[in-house]
XYZ file of C-alpha atoms in Angstrom:
94
model
C 77.295 87.589 106.632
C 74.138 88.776 104.816
C 72.331 85.276 104.602
C 72.030 85.442 101.034
C 72.853 82.521 98.833
C 75.043 82.499 95.593
C 78.490 83.268 94.691
C 80.406 85.476 92.419
C 79.398 89.070 90.828
C 75.718 88.166 91.593
C 76.279 87.756 95.237
C 78.338 90.926 95.382
C 75.629 92.757 93.470
C 73.094 91.467 96.108
C 75.111 92.320 99.032
C 77.444 95.193 98.502
C 76.334 97.284 95.539
C 73.815 100.154 96.224
C 71.352 99.738 93.393
C 68.545 101.966 92.997
C 67.697 102.320 96.663
C 71.259 103.784 97.296
C 71.632 101.124 100.173
C 73.296 97.676 100.345
C 72.699 94.792 102.703
C 76.440 95.227 103.943
C 77.900 98.550 104.213
C 81.378 99.393 104.807
C 80.520 103.024 105.928
C 77.659 105.187 106.740
C 76.598 106.090 103.185
C 75.859 109.622 104.513
C 78.017 111.355 101.697
C 78.576 110.905 98.101
C 81.917 110.027 98.984
C 80.829 107.230 100.952
C 78.477 105.843 98.521
C 81.350 106.050 95.809
C 83.657 104.236 98.125
C 80.991 101.458 98.754
C 80.440 101.091 95.082
C 84.145 101.002 94.487
C 84.454 98.263 97.250
C 81.770 96.128 95.542
C 83.310 96.682 91.975
C 86.850 95.788 93.650
C 85.530 92.525 95.019
C 83.896 91.596 91.924
C 87.102 92.391 89.694
C 89.163 90.122 92.126
C 86.806 87.452 91.850
C 86.570 87.572 87.944
C 90.506 88.076 87.762
C 91.601 85.232 89.981
C 88.612 82.961 90.948
C 86.589 82.499 87.797
C 89.582 81.521 85.337
C 90.632 78.651 87.651
C 87.174 77.616 88.313
C 85.964 77.542 84.830
C 89.130 76.695 83.082
C 91.392 74.774 85.321
C 94.845 74.994 84.280
C 97.395 72.827 86.351
C 100.292 75.104 84.698
C 98.815 78.464 85.552
C 101.737 80.306 86.997
C 101.411 83.295 89.508
C 104.781 84.708 90.332
C 105.482 85.307 94.021
C 105.120 89.280 93.963
C 101.780 88.897 92.233
C 100.635 86.500 94.798
C 101.796 88.705 97.664
C 99.696 91.454 96.064
C 96.611 89.420 95.931
C 96.824 88.097 99.427
C 97.305 91.686 100.678
C 94.373 92.759 98.722
C 92.273 89.936 100.143
C 93.496 90.815 103.503
C 92.279 94.378 102.955
C 88.759 93.137 101.716
C 88.476 90.854 104.541
C 89.271 93.510 107.050
C 86.624 95.962 105.536
C 84.099 92.936 105.611
C 84.964 92.282 109.408
C 83.646 95.909 110.264
C 80.856 95.727 107.903
C 77.371 96.648 109.130
C 74.447 94.349 108.140
C 71.476 96.348 106.962
C 67.880 94.601 107.119
């Protein structure tokens, strides 16, 4: 969506985090208020956390016996769905 390369936390930082400019390449709201800027920062942290919790352990330390119970999996899929819905309506800033 942003045209940026990379993955994981570094990609989230480049595309979703506000940084010193208080803007990001992809915004999930107008960023007009402190609450909206906090929401944007929280969203970026959520995406980074989810990536670290589920993607990185399996990508860097594959375990064939890793067990994720059904309830946990359903929760993760719900969270991923919410993240994708927010990204679907995100605005790309130049």
